[in-house]
XYZ file of C-alpha atoms in Angstrom:
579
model
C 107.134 117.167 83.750
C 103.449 116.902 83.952
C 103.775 112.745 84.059
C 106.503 113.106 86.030
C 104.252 114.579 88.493
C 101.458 112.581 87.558
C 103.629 109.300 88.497
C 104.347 110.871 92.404
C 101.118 111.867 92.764
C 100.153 108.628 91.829
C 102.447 106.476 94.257
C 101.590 108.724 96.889
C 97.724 108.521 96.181
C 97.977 104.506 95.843
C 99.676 104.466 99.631
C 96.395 106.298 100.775
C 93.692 104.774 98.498
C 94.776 100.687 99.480
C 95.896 99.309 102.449
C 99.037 97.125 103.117
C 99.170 93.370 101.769
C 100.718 89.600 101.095
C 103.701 87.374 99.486
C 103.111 84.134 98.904
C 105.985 82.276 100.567
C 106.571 78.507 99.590
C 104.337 76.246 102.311
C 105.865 74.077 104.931
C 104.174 71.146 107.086
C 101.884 72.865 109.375
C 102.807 70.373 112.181
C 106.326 71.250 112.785
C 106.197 74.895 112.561
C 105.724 75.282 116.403
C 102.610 76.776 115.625
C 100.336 73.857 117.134
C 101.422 74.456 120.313
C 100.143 78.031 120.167
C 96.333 78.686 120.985
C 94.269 79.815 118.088
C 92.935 82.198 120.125
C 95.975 84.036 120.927
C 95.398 87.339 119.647
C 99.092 88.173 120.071
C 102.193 86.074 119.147
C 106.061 86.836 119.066
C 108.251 84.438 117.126
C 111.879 83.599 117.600
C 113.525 81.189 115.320
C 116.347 80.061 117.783
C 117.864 82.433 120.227
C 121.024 81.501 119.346
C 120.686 81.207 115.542
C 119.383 84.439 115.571
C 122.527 85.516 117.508
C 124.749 84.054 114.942
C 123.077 85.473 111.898
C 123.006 88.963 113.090
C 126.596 88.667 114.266
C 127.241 87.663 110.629
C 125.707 90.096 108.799
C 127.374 92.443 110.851
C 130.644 90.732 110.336
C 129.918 91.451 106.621
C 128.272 94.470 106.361
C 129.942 96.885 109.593
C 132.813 95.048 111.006
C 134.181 97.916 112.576
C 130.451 98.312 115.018
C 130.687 94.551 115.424
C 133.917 94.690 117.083
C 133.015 98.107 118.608
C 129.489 96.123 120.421
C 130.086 92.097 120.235
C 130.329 92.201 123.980
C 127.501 93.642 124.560
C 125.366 91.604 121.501
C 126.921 88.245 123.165
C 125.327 89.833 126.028
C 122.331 90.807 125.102
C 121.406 86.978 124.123
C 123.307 85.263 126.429
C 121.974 87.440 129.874
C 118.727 88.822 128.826
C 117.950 92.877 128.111
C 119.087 94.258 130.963
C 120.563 91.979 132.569
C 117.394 90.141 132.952
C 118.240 86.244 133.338
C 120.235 87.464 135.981
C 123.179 84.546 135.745
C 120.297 82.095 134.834
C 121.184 80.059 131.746
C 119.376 78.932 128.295
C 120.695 75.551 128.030
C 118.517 72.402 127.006
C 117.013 74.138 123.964
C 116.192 72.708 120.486
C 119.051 74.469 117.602
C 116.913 76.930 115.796
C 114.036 76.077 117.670
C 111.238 78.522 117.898
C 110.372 80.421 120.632
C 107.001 81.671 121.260
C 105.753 84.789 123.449
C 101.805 84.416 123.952
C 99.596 87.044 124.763
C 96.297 84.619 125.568
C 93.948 87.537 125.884
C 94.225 91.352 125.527
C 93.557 93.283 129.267
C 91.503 95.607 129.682
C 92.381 99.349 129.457
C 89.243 101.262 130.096
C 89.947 101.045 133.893
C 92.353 103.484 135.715
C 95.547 101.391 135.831
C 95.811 99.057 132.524
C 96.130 95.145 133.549
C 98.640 92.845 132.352
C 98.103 91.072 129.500
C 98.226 87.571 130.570
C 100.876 85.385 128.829
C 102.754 82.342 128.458
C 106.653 81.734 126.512
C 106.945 78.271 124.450
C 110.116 76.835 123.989
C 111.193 74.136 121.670
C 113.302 71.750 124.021
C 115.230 68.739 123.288
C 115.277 68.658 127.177
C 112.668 69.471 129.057
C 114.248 69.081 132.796
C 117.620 70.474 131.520
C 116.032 73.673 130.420
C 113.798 73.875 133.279
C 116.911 73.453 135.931
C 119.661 75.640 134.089
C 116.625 78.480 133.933
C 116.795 78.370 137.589
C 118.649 78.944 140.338
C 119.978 75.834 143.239
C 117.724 77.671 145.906
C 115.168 77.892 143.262
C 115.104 74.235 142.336
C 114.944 72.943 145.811
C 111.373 74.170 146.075
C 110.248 72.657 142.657
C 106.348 71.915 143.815
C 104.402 69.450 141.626
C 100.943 70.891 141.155
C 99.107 68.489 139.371
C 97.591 68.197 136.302
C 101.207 68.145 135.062
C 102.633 71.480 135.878
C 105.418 72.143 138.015
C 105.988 75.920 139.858
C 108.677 77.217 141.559
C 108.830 80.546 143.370
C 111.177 83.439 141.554
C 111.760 86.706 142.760
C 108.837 85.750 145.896
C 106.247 85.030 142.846
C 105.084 81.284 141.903
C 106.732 80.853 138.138
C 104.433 77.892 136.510
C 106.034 75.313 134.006
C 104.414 72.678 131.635
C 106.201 70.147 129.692
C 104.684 69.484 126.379
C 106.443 66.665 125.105
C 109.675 68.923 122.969
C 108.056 71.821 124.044
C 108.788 74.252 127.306
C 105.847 76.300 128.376
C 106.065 79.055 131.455
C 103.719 80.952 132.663
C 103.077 83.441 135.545
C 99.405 83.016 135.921
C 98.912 79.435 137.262
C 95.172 79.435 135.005
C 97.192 80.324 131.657
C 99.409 77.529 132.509
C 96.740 75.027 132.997
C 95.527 75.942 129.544
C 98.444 74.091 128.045
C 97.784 71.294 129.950
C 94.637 70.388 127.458
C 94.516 69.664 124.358
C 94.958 72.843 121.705
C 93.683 74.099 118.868
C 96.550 75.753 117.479
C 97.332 78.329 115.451
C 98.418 76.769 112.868
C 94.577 75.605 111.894
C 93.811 79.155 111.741
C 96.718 80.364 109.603
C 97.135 79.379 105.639
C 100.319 77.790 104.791
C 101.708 80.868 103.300
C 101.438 82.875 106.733
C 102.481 79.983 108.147
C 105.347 79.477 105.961
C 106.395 83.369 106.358
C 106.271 83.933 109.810
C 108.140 80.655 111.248
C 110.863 81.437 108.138
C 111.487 84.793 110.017
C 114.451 85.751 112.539
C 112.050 87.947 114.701
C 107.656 87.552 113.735
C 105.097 88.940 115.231
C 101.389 88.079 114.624
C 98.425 90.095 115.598
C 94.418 89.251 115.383
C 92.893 92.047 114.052
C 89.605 90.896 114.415
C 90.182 90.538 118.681
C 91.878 93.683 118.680
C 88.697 95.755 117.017
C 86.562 93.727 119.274
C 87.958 94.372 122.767
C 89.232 97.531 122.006
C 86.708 98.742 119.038
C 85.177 101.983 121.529
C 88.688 102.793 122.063
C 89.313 103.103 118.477
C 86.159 104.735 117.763
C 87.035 107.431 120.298
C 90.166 108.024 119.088
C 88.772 108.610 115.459
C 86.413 111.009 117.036
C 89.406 112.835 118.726
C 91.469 113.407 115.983
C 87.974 114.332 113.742
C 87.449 117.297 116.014
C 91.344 118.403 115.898
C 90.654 118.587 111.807
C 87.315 120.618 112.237
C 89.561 123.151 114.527
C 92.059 123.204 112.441
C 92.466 126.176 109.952
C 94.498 124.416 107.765
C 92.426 121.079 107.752
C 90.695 120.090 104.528
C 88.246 117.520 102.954
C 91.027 115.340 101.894
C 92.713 114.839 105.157
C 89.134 113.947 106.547
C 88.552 111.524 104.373
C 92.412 109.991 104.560
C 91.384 109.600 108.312
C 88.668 108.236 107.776
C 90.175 105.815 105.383
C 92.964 104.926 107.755
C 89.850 103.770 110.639
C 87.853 101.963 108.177
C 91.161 100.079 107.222
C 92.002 98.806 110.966
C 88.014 97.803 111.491
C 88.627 95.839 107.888
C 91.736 94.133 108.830
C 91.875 90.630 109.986
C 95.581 90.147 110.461
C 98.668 91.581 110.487
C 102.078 89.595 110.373
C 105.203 91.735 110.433
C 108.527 89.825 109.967
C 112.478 90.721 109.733
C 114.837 88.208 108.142
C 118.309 88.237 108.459
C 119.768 86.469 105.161
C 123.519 85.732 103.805
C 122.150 88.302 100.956
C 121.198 90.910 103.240
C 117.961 92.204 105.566
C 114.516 91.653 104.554
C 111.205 93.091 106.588
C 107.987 92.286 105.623
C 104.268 93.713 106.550
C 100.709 91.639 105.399
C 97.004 91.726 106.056
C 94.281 89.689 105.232
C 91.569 92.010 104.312
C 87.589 90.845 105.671
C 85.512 89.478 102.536
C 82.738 91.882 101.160
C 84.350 94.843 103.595
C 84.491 98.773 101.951
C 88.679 98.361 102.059
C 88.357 95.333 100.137
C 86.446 96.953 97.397
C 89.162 99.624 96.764
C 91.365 95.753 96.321
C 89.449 93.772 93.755
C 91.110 95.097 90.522
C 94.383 94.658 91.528
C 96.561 91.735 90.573
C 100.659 92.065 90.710
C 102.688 91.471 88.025
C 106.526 90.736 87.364
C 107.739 94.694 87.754
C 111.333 93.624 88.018
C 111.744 92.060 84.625
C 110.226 95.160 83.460
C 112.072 97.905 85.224
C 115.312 95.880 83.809
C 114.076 97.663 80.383
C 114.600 101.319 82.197
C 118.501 103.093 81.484
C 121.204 101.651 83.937
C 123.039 103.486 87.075
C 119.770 105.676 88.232
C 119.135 106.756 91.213
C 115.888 105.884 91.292
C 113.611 103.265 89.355
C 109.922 102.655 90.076
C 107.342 100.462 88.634
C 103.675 100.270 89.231
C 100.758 98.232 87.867
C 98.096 100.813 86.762
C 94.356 100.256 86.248
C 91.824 102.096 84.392
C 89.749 101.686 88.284
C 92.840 103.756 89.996
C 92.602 106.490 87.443
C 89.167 107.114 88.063
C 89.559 107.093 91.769
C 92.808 109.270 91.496
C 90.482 111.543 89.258
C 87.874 111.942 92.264
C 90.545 112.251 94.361
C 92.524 115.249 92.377
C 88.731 116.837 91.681
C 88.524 117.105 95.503
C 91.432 119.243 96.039
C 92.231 122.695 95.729
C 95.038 123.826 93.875
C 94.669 124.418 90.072
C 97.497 122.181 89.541
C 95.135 118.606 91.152
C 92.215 120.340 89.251
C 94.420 120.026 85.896
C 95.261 116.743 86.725
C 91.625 115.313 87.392
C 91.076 116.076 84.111
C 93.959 114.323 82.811
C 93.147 111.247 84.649
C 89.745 111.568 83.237
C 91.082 111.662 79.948
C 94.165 108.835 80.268
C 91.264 106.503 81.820
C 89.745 106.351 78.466
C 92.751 105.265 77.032
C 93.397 101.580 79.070
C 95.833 102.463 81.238
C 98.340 99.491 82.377
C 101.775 99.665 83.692
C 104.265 102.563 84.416
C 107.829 102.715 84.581
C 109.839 105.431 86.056
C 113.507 106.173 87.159
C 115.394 109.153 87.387
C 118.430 110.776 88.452
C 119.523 114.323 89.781
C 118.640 117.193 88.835
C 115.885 116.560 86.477
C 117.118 113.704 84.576
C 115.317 110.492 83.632
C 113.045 107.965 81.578
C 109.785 106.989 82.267
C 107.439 104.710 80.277
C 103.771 104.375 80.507
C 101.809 101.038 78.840
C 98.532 102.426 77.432
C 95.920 100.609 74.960
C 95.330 103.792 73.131
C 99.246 105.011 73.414
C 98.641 107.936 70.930
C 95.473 109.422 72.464
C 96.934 109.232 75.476
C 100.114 111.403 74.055
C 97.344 113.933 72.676
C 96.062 114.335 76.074
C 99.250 115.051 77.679
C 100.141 117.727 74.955
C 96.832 119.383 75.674
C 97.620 119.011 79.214
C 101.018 121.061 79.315
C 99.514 123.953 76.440
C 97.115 124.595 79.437
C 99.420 123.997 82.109
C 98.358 126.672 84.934
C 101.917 129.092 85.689
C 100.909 129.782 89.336
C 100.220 126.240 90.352
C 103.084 124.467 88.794
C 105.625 127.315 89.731
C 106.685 128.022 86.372
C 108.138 131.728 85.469
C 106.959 131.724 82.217
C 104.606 129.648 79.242
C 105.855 126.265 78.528
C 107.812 126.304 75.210
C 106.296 123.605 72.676
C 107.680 122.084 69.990
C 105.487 119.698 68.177
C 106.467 116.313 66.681
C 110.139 117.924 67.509
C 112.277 114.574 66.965
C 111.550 111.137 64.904
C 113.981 108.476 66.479
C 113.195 104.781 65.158
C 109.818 103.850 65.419
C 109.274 106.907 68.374
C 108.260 110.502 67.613
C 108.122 112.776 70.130
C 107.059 116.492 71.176
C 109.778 118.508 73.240
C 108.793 120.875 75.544
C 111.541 123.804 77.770
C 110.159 124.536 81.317
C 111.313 127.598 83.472
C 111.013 126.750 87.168
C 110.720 129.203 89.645
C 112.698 127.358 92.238
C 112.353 129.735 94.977
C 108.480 129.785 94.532
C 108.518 126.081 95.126
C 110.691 126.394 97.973
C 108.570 128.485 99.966
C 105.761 126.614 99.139
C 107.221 123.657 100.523
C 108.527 125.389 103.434
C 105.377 126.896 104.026
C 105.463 127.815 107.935
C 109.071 126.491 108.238
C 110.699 130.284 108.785
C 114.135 131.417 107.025
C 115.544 128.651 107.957
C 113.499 125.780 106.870
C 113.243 127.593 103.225
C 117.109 127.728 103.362
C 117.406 123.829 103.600
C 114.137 123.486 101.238
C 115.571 125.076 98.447
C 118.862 123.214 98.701
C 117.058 119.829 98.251
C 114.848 121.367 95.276
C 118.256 122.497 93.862
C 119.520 119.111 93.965
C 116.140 117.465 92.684
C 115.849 120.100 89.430
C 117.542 122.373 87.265
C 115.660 125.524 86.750
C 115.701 124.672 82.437
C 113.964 121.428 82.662
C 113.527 120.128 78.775
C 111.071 117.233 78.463
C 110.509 114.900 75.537
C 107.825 112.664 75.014
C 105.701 110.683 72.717
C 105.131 107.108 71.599
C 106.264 104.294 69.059
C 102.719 103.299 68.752
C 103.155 100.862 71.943
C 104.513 102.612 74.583
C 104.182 106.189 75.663
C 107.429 107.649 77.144
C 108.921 110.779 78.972
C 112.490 111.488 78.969
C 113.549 114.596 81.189
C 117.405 115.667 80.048
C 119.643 118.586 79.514
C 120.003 118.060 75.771
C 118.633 115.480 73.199
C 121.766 113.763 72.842
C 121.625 112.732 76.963
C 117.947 111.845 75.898
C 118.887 109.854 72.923
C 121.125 108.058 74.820
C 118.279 106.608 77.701
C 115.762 106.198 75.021
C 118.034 103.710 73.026
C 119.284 101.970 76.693
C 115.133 101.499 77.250
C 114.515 100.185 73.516
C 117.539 97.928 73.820
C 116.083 96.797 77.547
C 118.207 94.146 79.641
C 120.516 97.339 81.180
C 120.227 95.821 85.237
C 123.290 96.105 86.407
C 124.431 93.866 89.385
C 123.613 95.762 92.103
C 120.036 96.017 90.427
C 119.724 92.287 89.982
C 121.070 91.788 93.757
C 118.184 93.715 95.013
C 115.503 92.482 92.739
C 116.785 88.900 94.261
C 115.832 89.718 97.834
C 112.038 91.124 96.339
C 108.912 89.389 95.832
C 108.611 87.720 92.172
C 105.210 89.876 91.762
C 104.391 93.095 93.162
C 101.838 96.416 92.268
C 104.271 98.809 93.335
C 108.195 98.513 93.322
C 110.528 101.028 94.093
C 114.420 100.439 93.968
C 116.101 103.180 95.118
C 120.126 104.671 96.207
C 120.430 104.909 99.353
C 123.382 107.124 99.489
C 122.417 109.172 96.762
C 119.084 109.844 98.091
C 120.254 110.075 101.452
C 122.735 112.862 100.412
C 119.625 114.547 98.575
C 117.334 114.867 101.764
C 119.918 115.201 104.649
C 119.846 119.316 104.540
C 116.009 118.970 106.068
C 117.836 116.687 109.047
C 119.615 116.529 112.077
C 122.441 114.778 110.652
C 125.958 115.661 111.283
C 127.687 117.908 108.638
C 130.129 115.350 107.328
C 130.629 115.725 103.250
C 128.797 112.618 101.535
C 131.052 111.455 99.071
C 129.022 108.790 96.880
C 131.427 105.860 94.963
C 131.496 106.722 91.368
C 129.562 103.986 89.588
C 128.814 102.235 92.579
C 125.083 102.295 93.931
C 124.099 101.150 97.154
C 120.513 100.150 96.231
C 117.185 99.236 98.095
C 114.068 97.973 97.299
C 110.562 98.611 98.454
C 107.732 96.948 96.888
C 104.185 96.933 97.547
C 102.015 93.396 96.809
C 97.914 94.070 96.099
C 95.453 91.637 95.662
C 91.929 90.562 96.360
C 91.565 90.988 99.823
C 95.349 91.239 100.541
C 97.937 93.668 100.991
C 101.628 93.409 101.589
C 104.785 95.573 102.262
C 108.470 94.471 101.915
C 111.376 96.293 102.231
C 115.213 95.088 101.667
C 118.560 96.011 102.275
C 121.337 93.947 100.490
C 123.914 93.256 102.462
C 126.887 95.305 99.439
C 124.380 98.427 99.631
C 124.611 98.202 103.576
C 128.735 97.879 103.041
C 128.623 101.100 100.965
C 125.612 103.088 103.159
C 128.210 102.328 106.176
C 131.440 103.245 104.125
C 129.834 106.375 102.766
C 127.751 107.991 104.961
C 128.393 106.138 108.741
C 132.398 106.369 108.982
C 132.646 109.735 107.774
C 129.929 110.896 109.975
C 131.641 108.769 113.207
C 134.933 110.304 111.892
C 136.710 107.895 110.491
């Protein structure tokens, strides 16, 4: 239980300590990405890639994965991409465009909000055309066209809606613009984007359905007092705040100095045959304090390894340790104030001394699961664990009585292994949890913990000399059983592999995860209707999240295949629509 806890803590800890970060996607010719006709001073960019093809892969994937809410809202999809949001081409028509062609939305320069009514951002849309007057004369109307006024300099501007509506031809390229000046800048010659972008953002942000792309460095700069003053704002809510304490100060503070050290941000959604992919990076400045909390991570091949872990969880998790993460988790722990994070410093203090590398969890419900942790010094780490639950504190880990120890309990192959019997005092963690929640909230609390433990937890851990591992079970023989599936390895089932497809190759952190089983688990703390969730035996509708860290980069990817979609609708949706 005690590295079970240890490996939460840890995840969460890691999503406070490092910021968000990068895939390397395969690179594609700079010059045809659409990118070079995009300023390189643009501090905000939408991507399209192809109004229409993004029409007909959504439809798709809906055909595939909901066909029932396809046929339910086609009309008003169709719609949607045929008239505008809202209604907003007003009959106008998209014709004259290039077949997956991008489509840009350029925000040239960020307005101004200190004054009392915010201005416009000024900003231009780019089309790729394969004709330029076709495009131009099905966007507008006959009235429209008849006042087509040549303005020199080789843009043309027509009024719409009483207001002059500017348009540039760029050679394959549509450009329109409202202000007549941002117009005129695509008139010159550009240094585009893609100068200013590596081939790898390049390469992952024209490969999306829907990107967007945002200059960190302009943002901080125009709007850095803003910022400031909003870190100051939410400082003095923490200092009033009775239940405020050193940690959250500092996680605020970290959160600040992580926008200020942020370059860019790209945030992308794919729509694949496979499924539904959406994907967060930064570049991270050189030399900068959020940087320094980067520089001794390096991501490794975490699905081959969580392949190793027992089949048909509901959970699995992998994450690439470091003996730097420990001792920051350490200072972290040290500066918080239950006697539970106080135990726990000193683990970390201890475990760091022992070369700490990867861990491996997963897990079912209640209180069932394998997890493996890669050490240098496997059986001093073991030690340090066993000393670690003979002091284990009752109060702060909610137990109802002393743990019950039995040392060097089992010998199986080349593992041997301690066993220790928990008693959890389920209500005490309950209204701990629930802490200001009422009746009510405790009510729902306790009906999650219910579902995430058994009140008899028996643990078993220990090492074969190469591995340490923890295996959480009602009885040995359930334990015996995962143990062998991990020292066999190769148990991925399909749906595991299907995920691990749509993932990056290398990641720090990767979580894979069942979305209806862990859906069912949480849905007393929501809103949710009260239909019964009835999961598929043996089937698992799972997800992946992963989390990519390196040397000044940081990326976030989540996806959805499209069979754990099928399920998550069959499952949970229908019933909860009543059908």
């Amino acid at each position: 239980m005690v590295m079970n806890r240890l490996r939460f803590l840890l995840l969460a800890a890691v999503c406070l300590i490092v910021p968000a970060s990068t895939v390397r996607s395969a690179p594609v010719p700079a010059a045809r990405s659409g990118l070079e006709q995009v300023p390189e001073t643009a501090p905000i960019v939408l991507h399209i890639r192809g109004i229409q093809g993004v029409h007909d892969r959504l439809v798709e994937l809906m055909k595939q994965a909901a066909p029932d809410v396809l046929n339910k809202f086609q009309m008003q999809i169709d719609d949607f991409f045929e008239k505008g949001p809202e209604n907003m081409l007003m009959g106008r028509k998209l014709r004259g465009l290039a077949k997956d062609g991008p489509l840009f939305l350029v925000v040239t320069s960020l307005p101004k909000l200190n004054g009392p009514i915010p201005e416009q951002p000024p900003i231009a849309l780019v089309f790729a055309v394969n004709n330029y007057k076709e495009f131009r004369n099905n966007l507008l109307t006959e009235e429209e066209r008849k006042n087509i006024k040549d303005e020199g300099n080789g843009i043309e501007s027509a009024n719409v809606d009483n207001k002059p509506l500017y348009f540039v031809d760029r050679k394959g390229y549509a450009v329109i613009a409202q202000d007549k000046e941002v117009a005129d800048s695509f008139t010159k010659k550009i240094a585009g984007l893609h100068a200013k972008l590596s081939k790898e953002q390049i390469a992952k942000l024209t490969a999306s359905d829907v990107g967007l792309y945002i200059n960190m460095e302009t943002v901080n700069k125009e709007y850095g007092d803003l910022i400031k003053q909003a870190k100051q704002a939410i400082e003095q809510l923490l200092a009033f705040a009775a239940s405020a304490d050193e940690s959250q100060r500092k996680g605020i503070a970290f959160i600040f100095q992580t926008i200020e050290d942020i370059q860019t941000l790209i945030l992308t959604a794919e729509l694949r045959p496979g499924g539904a992919a959406l994907h967060l990076q930064s570049d991270i400045k050189e030399n900068s304090t959020t940087a320094s909390y980067l520089q001794d991570w390096q991501p490794v091949d975490l699905n081959k390894q969580l392949e190793r872990l027992p089949s048909d969880q509901v959970y699995y998790v992998g994450l690439k340790g470091s003996a730097a993460l420990y001792k920051k988790l350490a200072a972290l722990f040290s500066n918080l104030p239950p006697a539970q994070f106080q135990g726990l410093a000193k683990l970390m203090k201890e475990l760091v001394k022992d070369g700490p590398d990867v861990i491996l969890s997963s897990g079912s419900f209640p209180s069932t699961g394998l997890d493996a942790f890669y050490f240098d010094e496997p059986t001093k780490a073991v030690a340090a664990i066993l000393e670690m639950y003979r002091n284990m504190d009752l109060e702060a880990n909610s137990l109802k009585k002393k743990p019950e120890i039995k040392a060097n309990a089992v010998k199986h192959g080349d593992f041997k292994l301690h066993e220790v019997q928990l008693t959890l005092d389920l209500d005490k963690m309950a209204e701990e949890a629930a802490s200001g929640r009422g009746v009510d909230g405790k009510k729902a609390t306790l009906e999650i913990i219910k579902e995430l433990h058994s009140e008899q937890k028996r643990v078993w851990f220990g090492t074969d000399g190469k591995t340490v591992v923890e295996i959480t079970a009602p009885d040995w023989k359930t334990a015996r059983k995962m143990l062998d599936q991990y020292t066999k390895g190769t148990n991925a089932t399909k749906a595991f592999r299907e995920v691990c497809k749509g993932m990056p190759a290398r990641t720090s952190l990767l979580g894979i995860g069942d979305a209806v089983r862990l859906w069912k688990t949480i849905k007393p703390l929501s809103a949710a209707g009260q239909a019964e969730i009835k999961p598929s035996p043996g089937v698992f509708a799972y997800v992946g999240l992963a989390l990519t860290l390196q040397p000044n980069y940081g990326g976030l990817d989540l996806f959805v295949p499209l069979t754990a979609a099928q399920e998550f609708y069959k499952v949970v949706i229908q019933p909860e629509m009543g059908e």
